[in-house]
Amino acid sequence: MFYQLTNEQIMIRSMVREFARKVIAVTAAERDRTKEFPADNFKKMGELGLMGMLIPPEYNGEGADTISYVLALSEIAYSCASTAVVMSVHNSIVCESILKFGSEEQKKKYLPQLADAEIIGAFALTEPHAGSDPVAQSTTAVRDGDDFILNGTKCFITSGKNSGLVIVTAKTDETQKHKGISAFIIGKGTPGLIAGEPEDKMGLRASDTTDIILENCRVPASNMLGNEGEGFMIAMSGLDCGRIGIAAQSVGVARAAFDAAVDYAKKREQFGQKISKFQGLRWIIADMATEIEAASQLMFTAAATKDRGENFTLQASMAKLFASEMVNRITAKAVQMHGGYGFIKDYPVERLYRDARVFTIYEGTSEIQRVVISNHILNDRRRS
Ligand code: CAA
């Protein structure tokens, strides 16, 4: 289905594009060097409604549809992929999970703060020995009166250090597999919730990725998200939305690399003519444009399926798989088209190539997306 944008969606895209190119893009390369978390930019994004896009207005959110959300996220990713991943985890896995599974009290308490970007949200599922297989996690939550005591170590947590709230999964019943996992909302400053040192990463360097260590971390039972034993389902459901976000990030970064490559090809001369005159290069440009368009359409299909209220697990995995692999091909070609200049930091494609590398890995590797997709096809599971 070719997706026809509404006037409102086009307006949101234009507004975010203008903001992102003026405010966010200008310091993206510098942040890549310094690894500085753009806290001020998130405040501005909160004022523009970008940190609570899918939250209804009654909780201070924008109440936007998912199509508008992916358009906005792509624009942010075009300008700075590090900023986009923070926005994505915050809006999708964190805000959406609280909106969908939180009690009225939790929604009233947390969603307005998240929407206004007073706090950034993080999501802690992965552990050193439980990445693709989160059911194997070993963090525990043991009941103690009206509280739970959590112990364990989470890793690769986006915004681990700079978040004001983390959704943490832990085993409340070790005799059960996925049904023994529960989710908890834990605020920053809770004794026993410790963020590790930021990882020194290949890309997305201005977004902090840390361990989250839980040392006898006491959390009121009222902070459980959903019911006991629903933590794995909540995580999977949040990741469905998160995976549409990774598709949007991929499309945004791919467009940035593509525009830079086309611009370069139109200026660079070799053998007495612009290199854009060579058919070898023109065909590469045609293939790049086609791949980006195909990924965009998968992204729109997943977002539209979600907006219709249908199950979108399959569409989200397909969009994430194709778009994240696409952006790795596009950024590699963009570097190649720049020749030696593509390998040095003066040109943006060098950063985009590094930023894109993790897209086929986080929020479910390409291999896991293929598991999800083939399960739906072969087991006829959760198909809409
Ligand atoms: N929505 C709701 N429920 C779901 C679901 C979904 N998308 N997918 C599965 N479930 C439910 C199933 O219905 C089932 O529940 P019941 O038994 O009650 O029916 C239960 O979960 C188990 O389902 P499966 O048998 O399919 O689960 P599995 O153990 O075989 O695992 C998997 C499936 C797809 C491999 C899953 O483990 C997975 O997605 N792994 C990858 C995890 C991942 O993406 N990690 C990234 C972490 S976040 C990150 O990257 C860091 C960051 O900050 C960005």
XYZ file of C-alpha atoms and ligand atoms in Angstrom:
438
model
C 0.000 0.000 0.000
C 1.411 3.368 -0.998
C 0.967 5.649 1.993
C -0.677 9.020 1.381
C 0.251 11.526 4.102
C -2.377 13.887 5.522
C -1.806 17.651 5.636
C -1.243 17.423 9.390
C 1.399 14.711 8.978
C 3.158 16.772 6.304
C 3.073 19.794 8.636
C 4.593 17.822 11.528
C 7.358 16.558 9.235
C 8.154 20.096 8.033
C 8.178 21.485 11.565
C 10.496 18.752 12.874
C 12.733 18.989 9.798
C 13.204 22.710 10.280
C 13.872 22.348 14.002
C 16.233 19.387 13.610
C 18.331 20.906 10.844
C 18.603 24.249 12.657
C 19.101 23.068 16.221
C 20.206 19.429 16.270
C 22.270 18.856 13.130
C 24.702 21.707 13.675
C 26.388 20.107 16.683
C 25.931 16.418 15.792
C 29.525 15.940 14.604
C 30.887 17.691 17.687
C 28.773 15.518 19.987
C 30.089 12.454 18.176
C 33.566 13.555 19.261
C 32.769 14.752 22.796
C 30.052 12.166 23.591
C 28.101 14.969 25.272
C 24.481 14.061 25.985
C 22.296 16.780 24.399
C 20.164 17.423 27.511
C 19.146 20.939 26.383
C 17.958 19.661 23.024
C 15.689 17.146 24.728
C 14.130 19.967 26.762
C 13.414 21.810 23.489
C 12.055 18.601 21.985
C 9.793 18.269 25.029
C 8.459 21.781 24.419
C 7.724 20.847 20.806
C 5.836 17.732 21.877
C 8.417 15.309 20.479
C 8.991 13.467 23.754
C 5.374 12.498 24.276
C 4.187 12.106 20.731
C 2.071 8.994 21.292
C 0.809 10.041 24.744
C -2.769 11.416 24.782
C -3.255 15.122 25.654
C -4.854 14.224 29.023
C -1.340 13.224 30.159
C 0.314 16.264 28.488
C 1.188 14.333 25.329
C 0.647 15.218 21.670
C -1.764 12.394 20.936
C -0.171 12.019 17.513
C -0.555 8.933 15.349
C 2.306 6.551 14.691
C 2.750 7.801 11.113
C 3.467 11.307 12.452
C 5.792 9.770 15.031
C 7.911 7.904 12.449
C 8.072 10.998 10.263
C 9.333 13.047 13.211
C 11.785 10.383 14.349
C 13.206 10.005 10.829
C 13.796 13.744 10.684
C 15.609 13.716 14.026
C 17.690 10.718 12.873
C 18.563 12.546 9.644
C 20.128 15.269 11.773
C 21.547 13.218 14.664
C 21.191 9.463 15.135
C 22.284 9.654 18.799
C 19.406 12.009 19.583
C 17.006 9.781 17.660
C 17.731 6.605 19.623
C 17.044 8.373 22.921
C 13.796 9.796 21.511
C 12.834 6.366 20.185
C 13.354 4.343 23.380
C 11.677 7.096 25.422
C 8.570 7.429 23.208
C 8.103 3.823 22.266
C 9.250 1.232 24.780
C 8.894 3.501 27.813
C 5.909 5.825 27.194
C 3.912 3.310 25.187
C 4.424 0.564 27.794
C 3.269 2.826 30.643
C 0.319 4.015 28.556
C -0.690 0.480 27.629
C -0.003 -1.393 30.852
C 0.270 1.235 33.599
C -2.338 1.848 36.305
C -4.172 5.179 36.197
C -1.994 6.321 39.102
C 1.220 5.402 37.237
C 0.038 7.132 34.076
C -0.821 10.338 35.949
C 2.461 10.272 37.823
C 4.921 9.446 35.032
C 3.488 10.294 31.606
C 3.313 14.111 32.021
C 6.932 14.222 33.241
C 8.043 12.064 30.321
C 6.034 14.054 27.770
C 7.501 17.344 29.009
C 11.019 15.801 28.930
C 11.478 16.633 32.603
C 12.824 13.092 32.685
C 14.112 10.724 30.008
C 12.934 7.116 30.038
C 15.077 3.972 29.754
C 14.231 0.295 29.397
C 16.306 -2.469 30.989
C 15.720 -5.996 29.715
C 19.090 -7.221 28.425
C 21.680 -8.868 30.683
C 25.244 -9.970 29.993
C 24.099 -13.580 29.414
C 20.571 -12.829 28.194
C 20.527 -10.738 25.002
C 18.529 -12.368 22.210
C 17.070 -14.735 24.807
C 15.674 -12.432 27.518
C 13.782 -15.294 29.183
C 17.210 -16.454 30.427
C 17.619 -13.302 32.530
C 18.727 -13.749 36.118
C 17.800 -10.457 37.798
C 15.455 -11.279 40.672
C 12.647 -9.400 42.392
C 11.735 -10.914 45.748
C 8.611 -9.861 47.598
C 9.162 -8.262 51.019
C 5.912 -6.969 52.528
C 4.606 -4.165 50.306
C 7.884 -3.985 48.375
C 10.044 -6.019 46.014
C 13.814 -6.246 46.424
C 15.665 -6.359 43.107
C 19.156 -7.739 42.491
C 21.003 -8.214 39.223
C 22.845 -6.539 36.364
C 21.352 -5.201 33.148
C 23.550 -4.117 30.241
C 23.477 -2.072 27.015
C 20.845 0.256 28.451
C 20.173 3.317 26.288
C 20.117 6.463 28.499
C 21.172 4.356 31.503
C 22.941 7.323 33.051
C 20.824 10.227 31.825
C 17.388 8.759 32.412
C 15.087 9.752 35.257
C 13.093 6.543 35.104
C 13.897 2.968 34.082
C 11.512 0.124 33.311
C 13.326 -2.943 34.648
C 12.343 -6.578 34.119
C 13.139 -9.183 36.770
C 12.214 -12.726 37.742
C 9.483 -12.802 40.380
C 9.093 -16.584 40.033
C 12.201 -18.525 39.100
C 10.237 -21.742 38.564
C 8.424 -20.193 35.593
C 9.953 -19.275 32.231
C 8.627 -16.114 30.572
C 5.618 -16.099 32.894
C 7.955 -15.678 35.876
C 9.171 -12.263 34.660
C 7.642 -8.978 35.898
C 8.310 -5.329 35.044
C 8.934 -2.453 37.464
C 9.089 1.310 37.084
C 12.090 2.590 39.039
C 12.828 6.276 39.483
C 16.316 7.747 39.460
C 17.710 8.175 42.962
C 16.112 4.975 44.243
C 18.747 3.475 46.576
C 20.342 0.404 44.977
C 19.699 1.532 41.375
C 23.176 2.195 40.016
C 24.104 3.285 36.491
C 27.489 2.031 35.253
C 30.004 4.019 33.224
C 28.947 4.779 29.641
C 30.302 2.303 27.078
C 32.838 3.595 24.549
C 30.889 2.845 21.381
C 31.584 2.758 17.642
C 28.587 4.979 16.900
C 25.651 6.784 18.514
C 28.301 8.242 20.755
C 26.233 11.087 22.245
C 23.641 8.645 23.577
C 24.886 6.989 26.754
C 24.719 3.197 26.956
C 25.421 1.773 30.398
C 24.949 -1.136 32.740
C 22.163 -0.794 35.290
C 23.095 -2.519 38.518
C 20.438 -3.398 41.071
C 21.812 -3.923 44.551
C 19.076 -4.737 47.046
C 16.996 -2.122 45.253
C 13.717 -1.772 47.174
C 10.756 -0.920 44.952
C 7.136 -0.539 46.150
C 4.850 -3.259 44.753
C 2.694 -0.403 43.404
C 5.542 0.316 40.953
C 5.015 -2.984 39.196
C 3.993 -2.320 35.590
C 1.089 -4.573 34.610
C 0.494 -7.726 36.607
C 2.998 -10.112 38.113
C 4.334 -12.422 35.384
C 3.515 -10.009 32.540
C 7.000 -8.492 32.261
C 8.117 -10.505 29.229
C 4.903 -9.808 27.334
C 5.205 -6.087 28.204
C 8.800 -6.062 26.941
C 7.873 -7.836 23.692
C 4.942 -5.536 23.129
C 7.103 -2.453 23.803
C 9.746 -3.781 21.431
C 7.158 -4.074 18.650
C 6.728 -0.312 18.830
C 10.476 0.167 19.363
C 11.220 -1.780 16.178
C 9.084 0.591 14.094
C 11.257 3.312 15.650
C 14.461 1.576 14.517
C 13.030 1.427 11.005
C 12.388 5.183 11.221
C 15.925 5.836 12.480
C 17.279 3.711 9.617
C 15.286 5.627 7.016
C 16.438 8.978 8.463
C 20.131 8.044 8.555
C 19.925 6.479 5.074
C 18.400 9.672 3.660
C 21.146 11.757 5.249
C 23.857 9.524 3.749
C 22.090 9.459 0.386
C 21.726 13.257 0.209
C 25.383 13.708 1.158
C 26.478 11.192 -1.490
C 24.336 12.719 -4.255
C 25.545 16.193 -3.362
C 29.157 15.004 -3.479
C 28.665 13.199 -6.801
C 27.281 16.384 -8.351
C 30.327 18.412 -7.265
C 33.256 16.016 -7.543
C 35.080 15.914 -10.877
C 37.244 13.077 -12.193
C 38.314 12.207 -15.745
C 37.126 15.664 -16.862
C 33.518 15.444 -15.691
C 31.327 15.333 -12.619
C 31.323 11.798 -11.269
C 27.486 11.914 -11.297
C 27.762 11.664 -15.112
C 29.168 8.137 -14.934
C 26.555 5.459 -15.473
C 28.197 3.192 -12.880
C 27.455 5.785 -10.252
C 24.033 6.765 -11.569
C 22.860 3.168 -11.254
C 24.108 3.004 -7.673
C 22.168 6.205 -6.916
C 19.012 4.736 -8.486
C 19.341 1.558 -6.412
C 19.941 3.548 -3.219
C 16.835 5.699 -3.778
C 14.727 2.621 -4.490
C 15.912 0.816 -1.355
C 15.183 3.837 0.855
C 11.697 4.138 -0.630
C 11.015 0.425 -0.050
C 12.091 0.717 3.592
C 9.917 3.824 4.052
C 6.877 1.968 2.754
C 7.491 -0.957 5.151
C 7.858 1.587 7.972
C 4.561 3.254 6.982
C 2.792 -0.106 6.706
C 3.894 -1.069 10.229
C 2.898 2.341 11.628
C -0.472 2.328 9.830
C -1.209 -1.227 11.031
C -0.538 -0.067 14.591
C -2.696 3.033 14.104
C -5.580 0.838 12.930
C -5.367 -0.981 16.265
C -4.358 -4.280 14.634
C -1.549 -6.553 15.721
C 1.610 -5.195 14.104
C 4.345 -7.536 15.386
C 4.983 -9.009 11.929
C 4.991 -5.642 10.136
C 7.281 -4.089 12.781
C 9.813 -6.917 12.458
C 9.752 -6.767 8.651
C 10.246 -2.984 8.703
C 13.063 -3.222 11.269
C 14.813 -6.064 9.428
C 14.699 -4.509 5.972
C 15.324 -0.889 6.997
C 18.252 -1.642 9.321
C 19.983 -3.805 6.703
C 19.183 -1.220 4.015
C 20.830 1.634 5.944
C 24.010 -0.392 6.370
C 24.169 -0.900 2.593
C 23.331 2.757 1.899
C 25.891 4.234 4.293
C 28.581 1.855 2.960
C 27.814 2.950 -0.607
C 27.800 6.611 0.446
C 31.292 6.192 1.932
C 32.439 4.414 -1.236
C 31.100 7.206 -3.447
C 33.114 9.715 -1.432
C 36.330 7.758 -2.095
C 39.111 8.602 0.358
C 37.123 11.551 1.703
C 34.458 9.161 2.950
C 36.984 7.675 5.343
C 37.785 10.899 7.133
C 35.745 12.671 9.749
C 35.372 15.934 7.805
C 32.547 14.325 5.834
C 29.319 13.265 7.591
C 29.099 9.866 5.885
C 31.920 8.550 8.098
C 29.784 9.129 11.230
C 26.582 7.907 9.578
C 28.311 4.648 8.592
C 29.340 4.051 12.229
C 25.968 5.132 13.654
C 24.038 2.754 11.400
C 26.026 -0.319 12.362
C 24.075 -1.074 15.532
C 20.648 -0.859 13.872
C 20.754 -4.529 12.805
C 21.716 -5.445 16.368
C 19.745 -3.558 18.997
C 16.063 -4.060 19.820
C 16.374 -7.545 18.329
C 19.073 -8.563 15.851
C 18.266 -9.225 12.190
C 18.415 -12.916 13.060
C 15.760 -12.459 15.788
C 13.542 -10.500 13.364
C 13.766 -13.468 10.988
C 12.711 -15.759 13.869
C 9.694 -13.529 14.594
C 8.731 -13.266 10.902
C 9.112 -16.986 10.165
C 7.187 -17.900 13.337
C 4.297 -15.774 12.142
C 4.342 -17.378 8.718
C 4.966 -20.978 9.712
C 2.997 -21.076 12.963
C 0.329 -18.637 11.728
C 0.858 -16.776 15.003
C -0.542 -13.343 15.827
C -1.168 -12.592 12.157
C -3.563 -9.823 11.349
N 3.681 -9.019 21.922
C 3.039 -9.547 22.997
N 3.345 -10.798 23.478
C 4.307 -11.482 22.855
C 5.001 -10.980 21.743
C 4.641 -9.688 21.264
N 5.268 -9.156 20.217
N 5.927 -11.879 21.352
C 5.805 -12.931 22.177
N 4.829 -12.680 23.084
C 4.373 -13.576 24.160
C 3.759 -14.840 23.548
O 2.386 -14.678 23.279
C 4.002 -15.862 24.614
O 3.057 -15.711 25.659
P 2.045 -16.914 26.069
O 2.907 -18.064 26.475
O 1.254 -16.328 27.172
O 1.259 -17.218 24.848
C 5.333 -15.430 25.205
O 5.481 -14.048 24.902
C 6.503 -16.228 24.678
O 6.503 -16.099 23.278
P 7.550 -16.876 22.362
O 7.392 -18.363 22.605
O 7.429 -16.376 20.965
O 8.913 -16.372 23.027
P 10.394 -16.882 22.840
O 10.994 -17.128 24.146
O 10.453 -17.936 21.786
O 11.150 -15.540 22.312
C 11.882 -13.931 20.764
C 10.747 -14.857 21.267
C 11.289 -13.304 19.528
C 13.139 -14.664 20.397
C 12.145 -12.867 21.851
O 12.828 -13.452 22.914
C 12.911 -11.664 21.342
O 12.333 -10.766 20.734
N 14.247 -11.586 21.605
C 15.042 -10.416 21.336
C 15.047 -9.486 22.496
C 15.428 -8.074 22.132
O 14.925 -7.514 21.168
N 16.298 -7.466 22.935
C 16.693 -6.106 22.747
C 16.576 -5.377 24.065
S 16.380 -3.643 24.045
C 17.804 -2.954 23.482
O 18.256 -3.308 22.461
C 18.491 -1.879 24.289
C 18.010 -0.505 24.117
O 17.915 0.253 25.089
C 17.692 0.039 22.759
